[in-house]
Coordinates of C-alpha atoms and ligand atoms in Angstrom, one line a residue:
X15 CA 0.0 0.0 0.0
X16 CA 2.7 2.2 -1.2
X17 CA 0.5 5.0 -2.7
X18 CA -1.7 8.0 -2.0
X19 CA -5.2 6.5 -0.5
X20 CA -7.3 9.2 -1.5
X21 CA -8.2 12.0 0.7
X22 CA -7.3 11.8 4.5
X23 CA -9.4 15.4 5.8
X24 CA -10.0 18.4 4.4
X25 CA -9.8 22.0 6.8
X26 CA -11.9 24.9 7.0
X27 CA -12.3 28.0 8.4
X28 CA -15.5 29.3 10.4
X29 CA -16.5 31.9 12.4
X30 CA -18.4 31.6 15.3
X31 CA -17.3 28.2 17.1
X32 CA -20.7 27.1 18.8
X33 CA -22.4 27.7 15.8
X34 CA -19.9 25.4 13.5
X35 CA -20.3 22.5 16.1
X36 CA -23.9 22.5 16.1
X37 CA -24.5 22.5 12.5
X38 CA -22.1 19.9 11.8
X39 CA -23.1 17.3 14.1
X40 CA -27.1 18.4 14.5
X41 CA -28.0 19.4 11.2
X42 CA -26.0 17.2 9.3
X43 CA -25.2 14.0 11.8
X44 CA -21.5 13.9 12.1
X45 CA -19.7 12.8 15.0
X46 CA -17.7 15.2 16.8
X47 CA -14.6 12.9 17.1
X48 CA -12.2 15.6 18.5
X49 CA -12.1 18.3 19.8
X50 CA -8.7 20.1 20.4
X51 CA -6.8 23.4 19.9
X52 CA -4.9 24.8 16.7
X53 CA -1.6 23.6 17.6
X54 CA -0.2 27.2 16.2
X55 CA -2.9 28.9 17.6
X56 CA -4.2 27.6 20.7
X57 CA -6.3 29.8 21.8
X58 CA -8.4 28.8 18.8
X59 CA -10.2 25.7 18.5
X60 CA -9.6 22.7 16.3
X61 CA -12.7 20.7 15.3
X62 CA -12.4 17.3 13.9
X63 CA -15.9 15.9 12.2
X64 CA -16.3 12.5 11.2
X65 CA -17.8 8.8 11.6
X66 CA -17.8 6.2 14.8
X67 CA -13.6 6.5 14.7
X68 CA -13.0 9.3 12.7
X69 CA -11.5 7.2 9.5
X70 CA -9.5 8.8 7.2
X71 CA -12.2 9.8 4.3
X72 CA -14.6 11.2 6.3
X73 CA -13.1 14.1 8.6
X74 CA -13.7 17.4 7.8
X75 CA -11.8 19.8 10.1
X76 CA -12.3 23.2 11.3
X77 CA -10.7 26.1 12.5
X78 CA -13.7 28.4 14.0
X79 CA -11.8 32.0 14.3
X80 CA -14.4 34.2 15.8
X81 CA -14.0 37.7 14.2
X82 CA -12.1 36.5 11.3
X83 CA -14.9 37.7 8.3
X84 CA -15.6 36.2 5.4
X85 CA -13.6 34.8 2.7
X86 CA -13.9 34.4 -0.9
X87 CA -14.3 31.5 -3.0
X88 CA -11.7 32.1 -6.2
X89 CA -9.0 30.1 -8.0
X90 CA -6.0 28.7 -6.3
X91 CA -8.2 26.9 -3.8
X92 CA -10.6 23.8 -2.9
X93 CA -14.1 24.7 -3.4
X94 CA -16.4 22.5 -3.1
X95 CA -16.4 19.5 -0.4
X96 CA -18.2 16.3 -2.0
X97 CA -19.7 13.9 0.6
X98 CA -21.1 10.6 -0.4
X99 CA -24.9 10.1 0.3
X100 CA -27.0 7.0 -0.5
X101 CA -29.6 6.8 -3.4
X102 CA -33.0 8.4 -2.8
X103 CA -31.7 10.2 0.3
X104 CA -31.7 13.8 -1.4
X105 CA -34.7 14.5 -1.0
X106 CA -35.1 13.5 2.7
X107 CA -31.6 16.5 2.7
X108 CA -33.5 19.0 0.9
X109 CA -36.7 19.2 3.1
X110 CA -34.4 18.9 6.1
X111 CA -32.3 21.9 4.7
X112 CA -35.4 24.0 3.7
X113 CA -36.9 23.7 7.4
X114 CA -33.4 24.6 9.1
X115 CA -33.0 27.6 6.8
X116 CA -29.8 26.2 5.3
X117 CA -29.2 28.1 1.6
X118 CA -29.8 24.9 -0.9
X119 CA -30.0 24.1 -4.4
X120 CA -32.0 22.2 -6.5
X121 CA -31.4 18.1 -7.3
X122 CA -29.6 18.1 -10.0
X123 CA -26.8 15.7 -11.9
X124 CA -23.0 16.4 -12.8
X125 CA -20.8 13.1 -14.4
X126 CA -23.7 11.1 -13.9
X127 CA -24.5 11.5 -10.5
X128 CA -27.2 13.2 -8.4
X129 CA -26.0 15.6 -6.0
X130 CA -27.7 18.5 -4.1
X131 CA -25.6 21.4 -3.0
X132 CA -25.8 23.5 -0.2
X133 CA -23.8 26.2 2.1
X134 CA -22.8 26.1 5.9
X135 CA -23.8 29.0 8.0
X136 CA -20.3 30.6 7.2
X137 CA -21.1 30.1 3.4
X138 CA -18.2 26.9 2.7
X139 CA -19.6 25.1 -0.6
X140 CA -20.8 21.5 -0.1
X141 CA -22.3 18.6 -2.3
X142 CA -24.0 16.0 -1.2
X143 CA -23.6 13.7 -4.0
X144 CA -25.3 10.0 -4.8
X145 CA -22.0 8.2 -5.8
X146 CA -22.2 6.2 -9.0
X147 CA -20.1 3.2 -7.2
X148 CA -21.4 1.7 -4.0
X149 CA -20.5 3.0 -0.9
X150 CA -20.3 0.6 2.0
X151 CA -18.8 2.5 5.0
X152 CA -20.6 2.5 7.9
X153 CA -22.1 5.9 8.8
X154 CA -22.5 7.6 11.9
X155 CA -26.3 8.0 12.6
X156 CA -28.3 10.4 15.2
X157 CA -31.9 10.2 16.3
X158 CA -33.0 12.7 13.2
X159 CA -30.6 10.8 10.5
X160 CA -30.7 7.4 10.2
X161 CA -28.2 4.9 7.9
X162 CA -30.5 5.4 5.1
X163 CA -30.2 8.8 5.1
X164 CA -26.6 9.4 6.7
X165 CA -23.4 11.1 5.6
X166 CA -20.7 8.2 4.4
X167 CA -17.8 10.0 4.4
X168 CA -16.0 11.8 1.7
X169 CA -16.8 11.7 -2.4
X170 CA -14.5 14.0 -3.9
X171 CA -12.7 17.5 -3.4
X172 CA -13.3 20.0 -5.9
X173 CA -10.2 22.2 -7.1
X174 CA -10.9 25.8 -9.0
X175 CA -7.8 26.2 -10.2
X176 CA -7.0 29.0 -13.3
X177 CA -5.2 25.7 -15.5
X178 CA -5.2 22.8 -14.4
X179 CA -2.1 21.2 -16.2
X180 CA 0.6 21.9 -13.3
X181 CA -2.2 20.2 -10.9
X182 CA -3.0 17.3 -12.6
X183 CA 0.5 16.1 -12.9
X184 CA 0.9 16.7 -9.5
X185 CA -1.8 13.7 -8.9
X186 CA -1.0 11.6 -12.1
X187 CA 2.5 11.5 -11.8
X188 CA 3.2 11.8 -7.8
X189 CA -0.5 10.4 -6.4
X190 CA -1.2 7.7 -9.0
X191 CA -4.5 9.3 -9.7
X192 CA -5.8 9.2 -13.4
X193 CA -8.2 11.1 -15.6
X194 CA -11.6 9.4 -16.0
X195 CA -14.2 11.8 -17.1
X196 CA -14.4 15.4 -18.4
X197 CA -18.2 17.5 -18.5
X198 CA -17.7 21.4 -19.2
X199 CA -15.0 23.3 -17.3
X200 CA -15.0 19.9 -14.5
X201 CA -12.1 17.3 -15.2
X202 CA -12.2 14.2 -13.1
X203 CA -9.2 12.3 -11.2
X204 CA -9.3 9.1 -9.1
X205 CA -7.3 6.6 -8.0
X206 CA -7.8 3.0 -8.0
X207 CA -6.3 2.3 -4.7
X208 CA -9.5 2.8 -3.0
X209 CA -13.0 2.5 -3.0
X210 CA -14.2 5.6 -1.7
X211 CA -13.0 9.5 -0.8
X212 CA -11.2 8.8 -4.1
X213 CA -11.8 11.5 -6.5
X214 CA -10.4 15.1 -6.9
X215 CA -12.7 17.3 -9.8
X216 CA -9.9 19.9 -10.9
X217 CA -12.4 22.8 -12.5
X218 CA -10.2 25.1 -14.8
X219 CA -11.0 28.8 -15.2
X220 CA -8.7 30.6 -16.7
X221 CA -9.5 34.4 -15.6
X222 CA -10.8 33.4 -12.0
X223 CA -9.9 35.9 -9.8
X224 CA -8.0 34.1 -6.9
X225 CA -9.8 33.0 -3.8
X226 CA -9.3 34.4 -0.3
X227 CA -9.0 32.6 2.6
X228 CA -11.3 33.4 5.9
X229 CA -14.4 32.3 6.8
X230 CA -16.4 29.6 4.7
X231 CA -13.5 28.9 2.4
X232 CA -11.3 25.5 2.9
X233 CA -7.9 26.1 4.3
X234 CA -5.5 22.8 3.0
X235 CA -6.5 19.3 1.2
X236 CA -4.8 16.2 3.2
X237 CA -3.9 12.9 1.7
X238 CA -4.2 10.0 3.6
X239 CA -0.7 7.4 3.3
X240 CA -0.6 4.5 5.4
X241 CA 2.2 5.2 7.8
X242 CA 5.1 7.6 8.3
X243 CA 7.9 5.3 6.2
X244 CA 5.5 6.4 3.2
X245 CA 4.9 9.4 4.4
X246 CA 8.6 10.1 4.1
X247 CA 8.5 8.4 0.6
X248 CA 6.6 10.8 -1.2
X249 CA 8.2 13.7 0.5
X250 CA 11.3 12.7 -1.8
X251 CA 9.3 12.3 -4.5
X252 CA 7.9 16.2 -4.1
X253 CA 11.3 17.3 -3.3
X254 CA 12.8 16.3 -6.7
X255 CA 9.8 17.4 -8.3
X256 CA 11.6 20.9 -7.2
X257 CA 9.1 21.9 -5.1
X258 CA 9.0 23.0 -1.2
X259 CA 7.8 21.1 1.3
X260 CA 7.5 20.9 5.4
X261 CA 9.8 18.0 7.8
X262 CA 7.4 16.0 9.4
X263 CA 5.3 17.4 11.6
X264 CA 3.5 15.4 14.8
X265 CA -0.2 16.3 15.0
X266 CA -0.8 13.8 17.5
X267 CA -3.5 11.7 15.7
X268 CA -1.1 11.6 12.5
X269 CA 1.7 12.5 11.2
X270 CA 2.3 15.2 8.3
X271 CA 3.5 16.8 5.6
X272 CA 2.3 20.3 3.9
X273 CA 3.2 21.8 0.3
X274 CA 1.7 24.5 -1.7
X275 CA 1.0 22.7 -5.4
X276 CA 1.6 24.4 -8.3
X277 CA -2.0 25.4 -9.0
X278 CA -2.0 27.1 -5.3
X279 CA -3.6 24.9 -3.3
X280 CA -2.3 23.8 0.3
X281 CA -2.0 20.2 0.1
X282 CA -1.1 18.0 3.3
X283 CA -0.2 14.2 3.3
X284 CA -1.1 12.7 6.6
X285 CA -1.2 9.2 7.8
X286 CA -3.4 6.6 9.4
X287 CA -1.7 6.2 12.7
X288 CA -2.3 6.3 15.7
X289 CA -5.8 7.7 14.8
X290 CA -8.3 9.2 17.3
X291 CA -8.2 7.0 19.9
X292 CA -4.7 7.8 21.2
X293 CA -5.8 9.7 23.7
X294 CA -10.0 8.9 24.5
X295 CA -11.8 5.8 24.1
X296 CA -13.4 5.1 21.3
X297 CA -17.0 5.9 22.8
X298 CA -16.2 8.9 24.4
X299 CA -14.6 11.0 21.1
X300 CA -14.8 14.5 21.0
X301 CA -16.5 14.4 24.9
X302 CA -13.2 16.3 26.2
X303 CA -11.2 19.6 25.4
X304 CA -7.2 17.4 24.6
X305 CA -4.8 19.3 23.9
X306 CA -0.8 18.1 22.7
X307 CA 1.5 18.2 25.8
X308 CA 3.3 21.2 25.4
X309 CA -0.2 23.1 26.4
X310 CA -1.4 20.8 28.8
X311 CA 0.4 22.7 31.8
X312 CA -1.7 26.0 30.1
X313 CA -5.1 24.6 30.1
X314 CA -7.2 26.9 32.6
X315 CA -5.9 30.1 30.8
X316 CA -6.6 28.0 27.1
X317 CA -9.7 27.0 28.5
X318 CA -10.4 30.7 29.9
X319 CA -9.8 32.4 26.4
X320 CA -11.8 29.7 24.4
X321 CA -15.6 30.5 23.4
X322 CA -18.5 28.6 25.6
X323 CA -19.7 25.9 23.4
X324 CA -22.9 25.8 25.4
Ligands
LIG3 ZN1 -4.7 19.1 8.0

């Protein structure tokens, strides 16, 4: 398992924190599976959303900065977060996003699959998307959203890049992704070393004005590799493709690599160990405020300067 296996997390940024939680796990059933500070910026939270255990596919990440303002959706950035829903749940979505006031838009279909879009309260673009393969992860389920309605995981990450040449042999050559359908402006990649969370749409525009990133706009992409010996592997493999990348860094549930890909993107490989239950029990996931070591003697003034989540 010596390759790229598909998308690890994606991060965004929010604004208010309370507000970010409650949306993600009420109105659209994730699990909270951590909850932590930005390691660079600890008196900000660090939300992890996700399944049962938080497996690599499904977690979306946040960073809730409260007075940060809004960003702007441009080139040189991810753009649209695909999740994987089953068939004939849209519509069961679209009621529940019309009654909770979430902006929506109509069922519609893109490379042959159904998907209905929709925006978080800080405006971050999402698809929910009926995947043309089966999808047989296990999702996590609430008393509102049950399995046949329930969030699988990741589909596919959508890059609006001004050309999308530099990108796409980033992901051929380096990733072992290939092309496998093209509608309009929207070219598809996915790699065969996975079943799911798979697939990264690279949309090409060539006078986009660039994004900016703040609130509702995704931060970095992360690539899931099996363990750090890989991790290490591809990092040669970026460095003689000339470009700059991080050491290894420790985020305590994996370990990582970042580097800014040619099209502008912030891409970050990260790996499967040790996961989310290094430091709480699987049942109790994203119960308690954990934070890496070197803040754990600082936790009543973090815990002072962090917003009240209820
Ligand atoms: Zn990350």
């Amino acid at each position: 398992m010596e390759r790229i296996l598909g998308l690890h997390h994606i991060t965004a940024i929010a604004g208010d924190a309370r507000r970010n939680q409650d949306f993600y796990t009420k109105v659209l059933g994730l699990r909270l599976v951590k909850k932590t500070v930005n390691f660079d910026d600890p008196g900000t939270y660090h939300f992890y959303f996700g399944n049962e255990t938080g497996a690599p596919g499904t977690i979306l990440t946040f960073f809730p900065w409260e007075n940060i303002g809004a960003g702007r959706t441009g080139t040189g950035m991810a753009t649209e977060i695909g999740y994987s829903v089953p068939a004939g749940s849209l519509e069961f979505w679209k009621e529940r996003f019309t009654r909770a006031g979430v902006r929506h838009g109509e069922i519609s279909r893109r490379l042959g699959e159904q998907y209905l879009s929709f925006q978080d309260p800080d405006g971050l673009n999402i698809n929910l998307i009926v995947s043309g393969t089966e999808d047989n992860r296990a999702p996590w389920t609430t008393d509102e959203i049950s399995a046949q309605y329930a969030i699988r995981g990741f589909h596919s990450i959508t890059l609006t890049l001004r050309s999308i040449k530099p990108t796409a042999t980033i992901l051929t050559e380096i990733f072992g992704y290939h092309l496998s359908q093209q509608e309009g402006d929207r070219s598809r990649y996915v790699t065969d070393a996975v079943e799911s969370a798979s697939i990264v749409d690279l949309v090409e525009v060539p006078s986009g004005s660039a994004g900016y990133n703040a609130a509702g706009t995704n931060h970095h992409v992360a690539f899931r590799v099996k363990d750090d010996t890989i991790l290490m592997e591809f990092r040669e493999k970026i460095v003689k493709k000339g470009l700059q990348i991080t050491p290894k860094i420790d985020r305590d549930y994996f370990f990582s690599l970042y580097f800014r890909e040619p099209g502008g993107v912030l891409f970050e490989l990260a790996t499967d160990n040790p996961g989310f239950t290094r430091d709480e029990p699987l049942n109790e996931l994203g119960s308690h405020l954990k934070l890496p070591k070197q803040y754990e003697s600082s936790r009543a003034r973090i815990e002072a300067v962090l917003p009240k989540l209820d």
